[in-house]
């Protein structure tokens, strides 16, 4: 995938140059097509392995019910977390992926929270891509993104927050065993307590 991305990026850059070798362009196009075919074949093989195991298949289906998350990210999460047995909470998963904010203070000096650069880069990239997709197709995430941007928050920070929200949703639906319902409204527990009282 990295090699394909490099070739695609180089192809875009070369298109802007005043000169261009047609032979080199033809070879690059063939290599990109070949790499795409191999990537697709590997993804299909991974999906077969996931579908062969009932627990993996069920968890993959539940995760894919969330708007913005596809089978590649679902399978990556299942593989990296050992089907959510090694990494049991959303916070642990966020820390593993490197999207969990950590305090950045020393003595009297207190700075803004920062995210670690030590996380799993491939999972982090996939979660960011899912965040971008979620703010386009998921109404709740879109409203959250618009609200935070209106408050003056930077895009990368809001996307990081959306990725954390997605992980919390994933772990919540896996615990409940029910598919994601886009019309579900999470009631404020303080309001519920007042109604009971």
Coordinates of N, CA and C in Angstrom, one line a residue, residues 35-135:
X35 N -0.3 -3.7 -8.2 CA -0.3 -3.6 -6.7 C -1.7 -3.5 -6.1
X36 N -2.6 -2.8 -6.8 CA -4.0 -2.7 -6.4 C -4.7 -4.1 -6.4
X37 N -4.4 -4.9 -7.4 CA -4.9 -6.3 -7.5 C -4.4 -7.1 -6.4
X38 N -3.1 -7.0 -6.0 CA -2.5 -7.8 -4.9 C -3.1 -7.4 -3.6
X39 N -3.3 -6.1 -3.4 CA -3.9 -5.6 -2.1 C -5.3 -6.1 -2.0
X40 N -6.0 -6.0 -3.1 CA -7.4 -6.5 -3.0 C -7.5 -8.0 -2.7
X41 N -6.5 -8.8 -3.3 CA -6.4 -10.2 -3.0 C -6.1 -10.5 -1.5
X42 N -5.2 -9.8 -1.0 CA -4.8 -9.9 0.5 C -6.0 -9.6 1.4
X43 N -6.7 -8.5 1.0 CA -7.9 -8.0 1.8 C -9.0 -9.1 1.8
X44 N -9.2 -9.7 0.6 CA -10.2 -10.8 0.5 C -9.8 -12.0 1.3
X45 N -8.5 -12.3 1.3 CA -8.0 -13.4 2.1 C -8.3 -13.2 3.6
X46 N -8.0 -12.0 4.1 CA -8.2 -11.6 5.5 C -9.7 -11.7 5.8
X47 N -10.5 -11.2 4.9 CA -12.0 -11.3 5.1 C -12.5 -12.7 5.2
X48 N -11.9 -13.6 4.4 CA -12.2 -15.1 4.5 C -11.9 -15.6 5.9
X49 N -10.7 -15.3 6.4 CA -10.3 -15.8 7.7 C -11.2 -15.2 8.8
X50 N -11.6 -13.9 8.7 CA -12.5 -13.3 9.6 C -13.9 -14.0 9.6
X51 N -14.4 -14.3 8.4 CA -15.7 -14.9 8.2 C -15.7 -16.3 8.7
X52 N -14.6 -17.0 8.6 CA -14.5 -18.4 9.1 C -14.7 -18.6 10.6
X53 N -14.4 -17.5 11.3 CA -14.5 -17.6 12.8 C -15.8 -16.8 13.2
X54 N -16.7 -17.5 13.9 CA -18.0 -16.9 14.2 C -17.9 -15.6 15.0
X55 N -17.0 -15.6 16.0 CA -16.8 -14.4 16.9 C -16.3 -13.3 16.1
X56 N -15.2 -13.5 15.3 CA -14.6 -12.5 14.5 C -15.7 -11.9 13.5
X57 N -16.4 -12.8 12.9 CA -17.4 -12.3 11.9 C -18.5 -11.5 12.5
X58 N -18.9 -11.9 13.7 CA -20.0 -11.1 14.4 C -19.5 -9.8 14.8
X59 N -18.3 -9.7 15.4 CA -17.7 -8.4 15.8 C -17.4 -7.5 14.6
X60 N -17.0 -8.1 13.5 CA -16.7 -7.3 12.3 C -18.1 -6.7 11.7
X61 N -19.1 -7.5 11.8 CA -20.4 -7.0 11.3 C -20.9 -5.9 12.2
X62 N -20.8 -6.0 13.5 CA -21.2 -5.0 14.5 C -20.4 -3.7 14.2
X63 N -19.1 -3.8 14.1 CA -18.3 -2.6 13.9 C -18.6 -1.9 12.6
X64 N -18.9 -2.7 11.5 CA -19.2 -2.1 10.2 C -20.6 -1.5 10.1
X65 N -21.4 -1.7 11.2 CA -22.7 -1.1 11.2 C -22.6 0.4 11.5
X66 N -21.4 0.8 12.0 CA -21.2 2.2 12.4 C -20.9 3.0 11.1
X67 N -21.6 4.1 10.8 CA -21.3 4.8 9.6 C -20.0 5.5 9.6
X68 N -19.1 5.2 8.6 CA -17.8 5.8 8.6 C -16.7 4.7 8.8
X69 N -17.1 3.5 9.3 CA -16.1 2.4 9.5 C -16.4 1.3 8.5
X70 N -15.4 0.9 7.8 CA -15.5 -0.2 6.8 C -14.8 -1.5 7.3
X71 N -14.8 -2.5 6.5 CA -14.2 -3.8 6.9 C -12.7 -3.8 7.1
X72 N -12.0 -2.9 6.4 CA -10.5 -2.9 6.6 C -10.2 -2.4 8.0
X73 N -10.9 -1.4 8.5 CA -10.6 -0.9 9.8 C -11.1 -1.9 10.9
X74 N -12.3 -2.5 10.6 CA -12.9 -3.4 11.5 C -11.9 -4.6 11.7
X75 N -11.4 -5.1 10.6 CA -10.5 -6.3 10.6 C -9.2 -5.9 11.3
X76 N -8.7 -4.7 11.0 CA -7.4 -4.2 11.6 C -7.6 -4.2 13.2
X77 N -8.7 -3.7 13.6 CA -9.0 -3.6 15.1 C -9.1 -5.0 15.7
X78 N -9.8 -5.9 15.0 CA -9.9 -7.3 15.5 C -8.5 -8.0 15.6
X79 N -7.7 -7.7 14.6 CA -6.3 -8.3 14.6 C -5.4 -7.7 15.6
X80 N -5.4 -6.4 15.7 CA -4.5 -5.7 16.6 C -4.9 -5.9 18.1
X81 N -6.2 -6.0 18.4 CA -6.6 -6.2 19.8 C -6.8 -7.7 20.2
X82 N -6.5 -8.6 19.2 CA -6.7 -10.0 19.5 C -8.2 -10.3 19.8
X83 N -9.0 -9.7 18.9 CA -10.5 -9.8 19.0 C -11.0 -9.2 20.3
X84 N -10.4 -8.1 20.7 CA -10.7 -7.3 21.9 C -10.5 -8.0 23.2
X85 N -9.6 -9.0 23.2 CA -9.3 -9.7 24.4 C -8.0 -9.1 25.1
X86 N -7.1 -8.6 24.3 CA -5.9 -8.0 24.9 C -6.1 -6.6 25.2
X87 N -6.8 -5.8 24.4 CA -7.1 -4.4 24.6 C -8.6 -4.3 24.9
X88 N -9.0 -4.2 26.1 CA -10.3 -4.4 26.5 C -11.2 -3.1 26.6
X89 N -10.6 -1.9 26.6 CA -11.3 -0.7 26.7 C -11.0 0.3 25.6
X90 N -11.9 1.2 25.4 CA -11.7 2.2 24.3 C -10.5 3.1 24.6
X91 N -10.3 3.4 25.9 CA -9.1 4.2 26.2 C -7.8 3.5 26.0
X92 N -7.8 2.2 26.3 CA -6.6 1.4 26.0 C -6.3 1.3 24.5
X93 N -7.4 1.2 23.7 CA -7.3 1.2 22.2 C -6.8 2.5 21.7
X94 N -7.3 3.6 22.3 CA -6.9 4.9 21.8 C -5.4 5.2 22.2
X95 N -5.0 4.7 23.3 CA -3.6 4.8 23.7 C -2.7 4.0 22.8
X96 N -3.1 2.8 22.5 CA -2.4 1.9 21.6 C -2.2 2.5 20.2
X97 N -3.3 3.1 19.7 CA -3.3 3.7 18.4 C -2.6 5.1 18.3
X98 N -2.4 5.7 19.5 CA -1.7 6.9 19.6 C -2.6 8.1 19.4
X99 N -3.9 8.0 19.7 CA -4.8 9.1 19.6 C -5.3 9.6 21.0
X100 N -4.8 9.0 22.0 CA -5.2 9.3 23.4 C -4.5 10.6 23.9
X101 N -5.2 11.6 24.3 CA -4.4 12.8 24.8 C -3.9 12.6 26.2
X102 N -2.6 12.9 26.4 CA -1.9 12.8 27.7 C -1.6 14.2 28.3
X103 N -1.6 14.3 29.6 CA -1.2 15.6 30.2 C 0.2 15.9 29.9
X104 N 0.5 17.2 29.7 CA 1.8 17.7 29.3 C 2.2 18.8 30.3
X105 N 2.6 18.4 31.5 CA 2.9 19.3 32.6 C 4.1 18.9 33.4
X106 N 4.7 19.8 34.0 CA 5.9 19.5 34.8 C 6.0 20.6 35.9
X107 N 5.8 20.2 37.2 CA 5.8 21.1 38.3 C 4.7 22.1 38.1
X108 N 5.1 23.4 38.1 CA 4.1 24.5 38.0 C 3.7 24.8 36.5
X109 N 4.5 24.3 35.6 CA 4.3 24.5 34.2 C 3.2 23.5 33.7
X110 N 2.1 24.1 33.2 CA 1.0 23.2 32.7 C 0.7 23.7 31.3
X111 N 0.9 22.7 30.3 CA 0.6 23.0 28.9 C -0.6 22.2 28.5
X112 N -1.0 22.3 27.2 CA -2.1 21.6 26.6 C -1.8 20.1 26.6
X113 N -2.8 19.3 26.6 CA -2.6 17.9 26.5 C -2.1 17.6 25.1
X114 N -1.3 16.5 25.0 CA -0.7 16.2 23.7 C -0.9 14.7 23.4
X115 N -0.9 14.3 22.2 CA -1.0 12.9 21.8 C 0.4 12.3 21.6
X116 N 0.5 11.0 21.9 CA 1.8 10.3 21.8 C 2.2 10.0 20.3
X117 N 3.4 10.1 20.0 CA 3.9 9.7 18.7 C 4.3 8.2 18.6
X118 N 4.1 7.5 19.7 CA 4.6 6.1 19.8 C 3.5 5.1 19.4
X119 N 2.3 5.5 19.1 CA 1.2 4.6 18.8 C 1.4 3.9 17.5
X120 N 0.4 3.0 17.2 CA 0.4 2.1 16.0 C 0.0 3.0 14.8
X121 N 0.9 3.3 13.9 CA 0.6 4.3 12.9 C -0.4 3.9 11.9
X122 N -0.4 2.6 11.5 CA -1.4 2.1 10.5 C -2.8 2.2 11.1
X123 N -3.0 1.8 12.4 CA -4.3 1.9 13.0 C -4.7 3.4 13.2
X124 N -3.8 4.2 13.5 CA -4.1 5.6 13.7 C -4.5 6.3 12.4
X125 N -3.9 5.9 11.3 CA -4.2 6.4 10.0 C -5.6 6.0 9.6
X126 N -5.9 4.7 9.8 CA -7.3 4.2 9.5 C -8.4 4.9 10.3
X127 N -8.1 5.1 11.6 CA -9.1 5.8 12.5 C -9.3 7.2 12.0
X128 N -8.2 7.9 11.6 CA -8.4 9.3 11.0 C -9.2 9.3 9.8
X129 N -8.9 8.3 8.9 CA -9.7 8.2 7.7 C -11.2 7.9 8.0
X130 N -11.4 7.1 9.0 CA -12.8 6.8 9.4 C -13.5 8.1 10.0
X131 N -12.7 8.9 10.7 CA -13.2 10.1 11.3 C -13.6 11.1 10.2
X132 N -12.8 11.1 9.1 CA -13.1 12.0 8.0 C -14.4 11.5 7.3
X133 N -14.6 10.2 7.2 CA -15.8 9.6 6.6 C -17.0 9.9 7.5
X134 N -16.8 9.7 8.8 CA -17.9 9.8 9.8 C -18.4 11.3 9.8
X135 N -17.6 12.3 9.7 CA -18.1 13.7 9.7 C -18.8 14.0 8.4

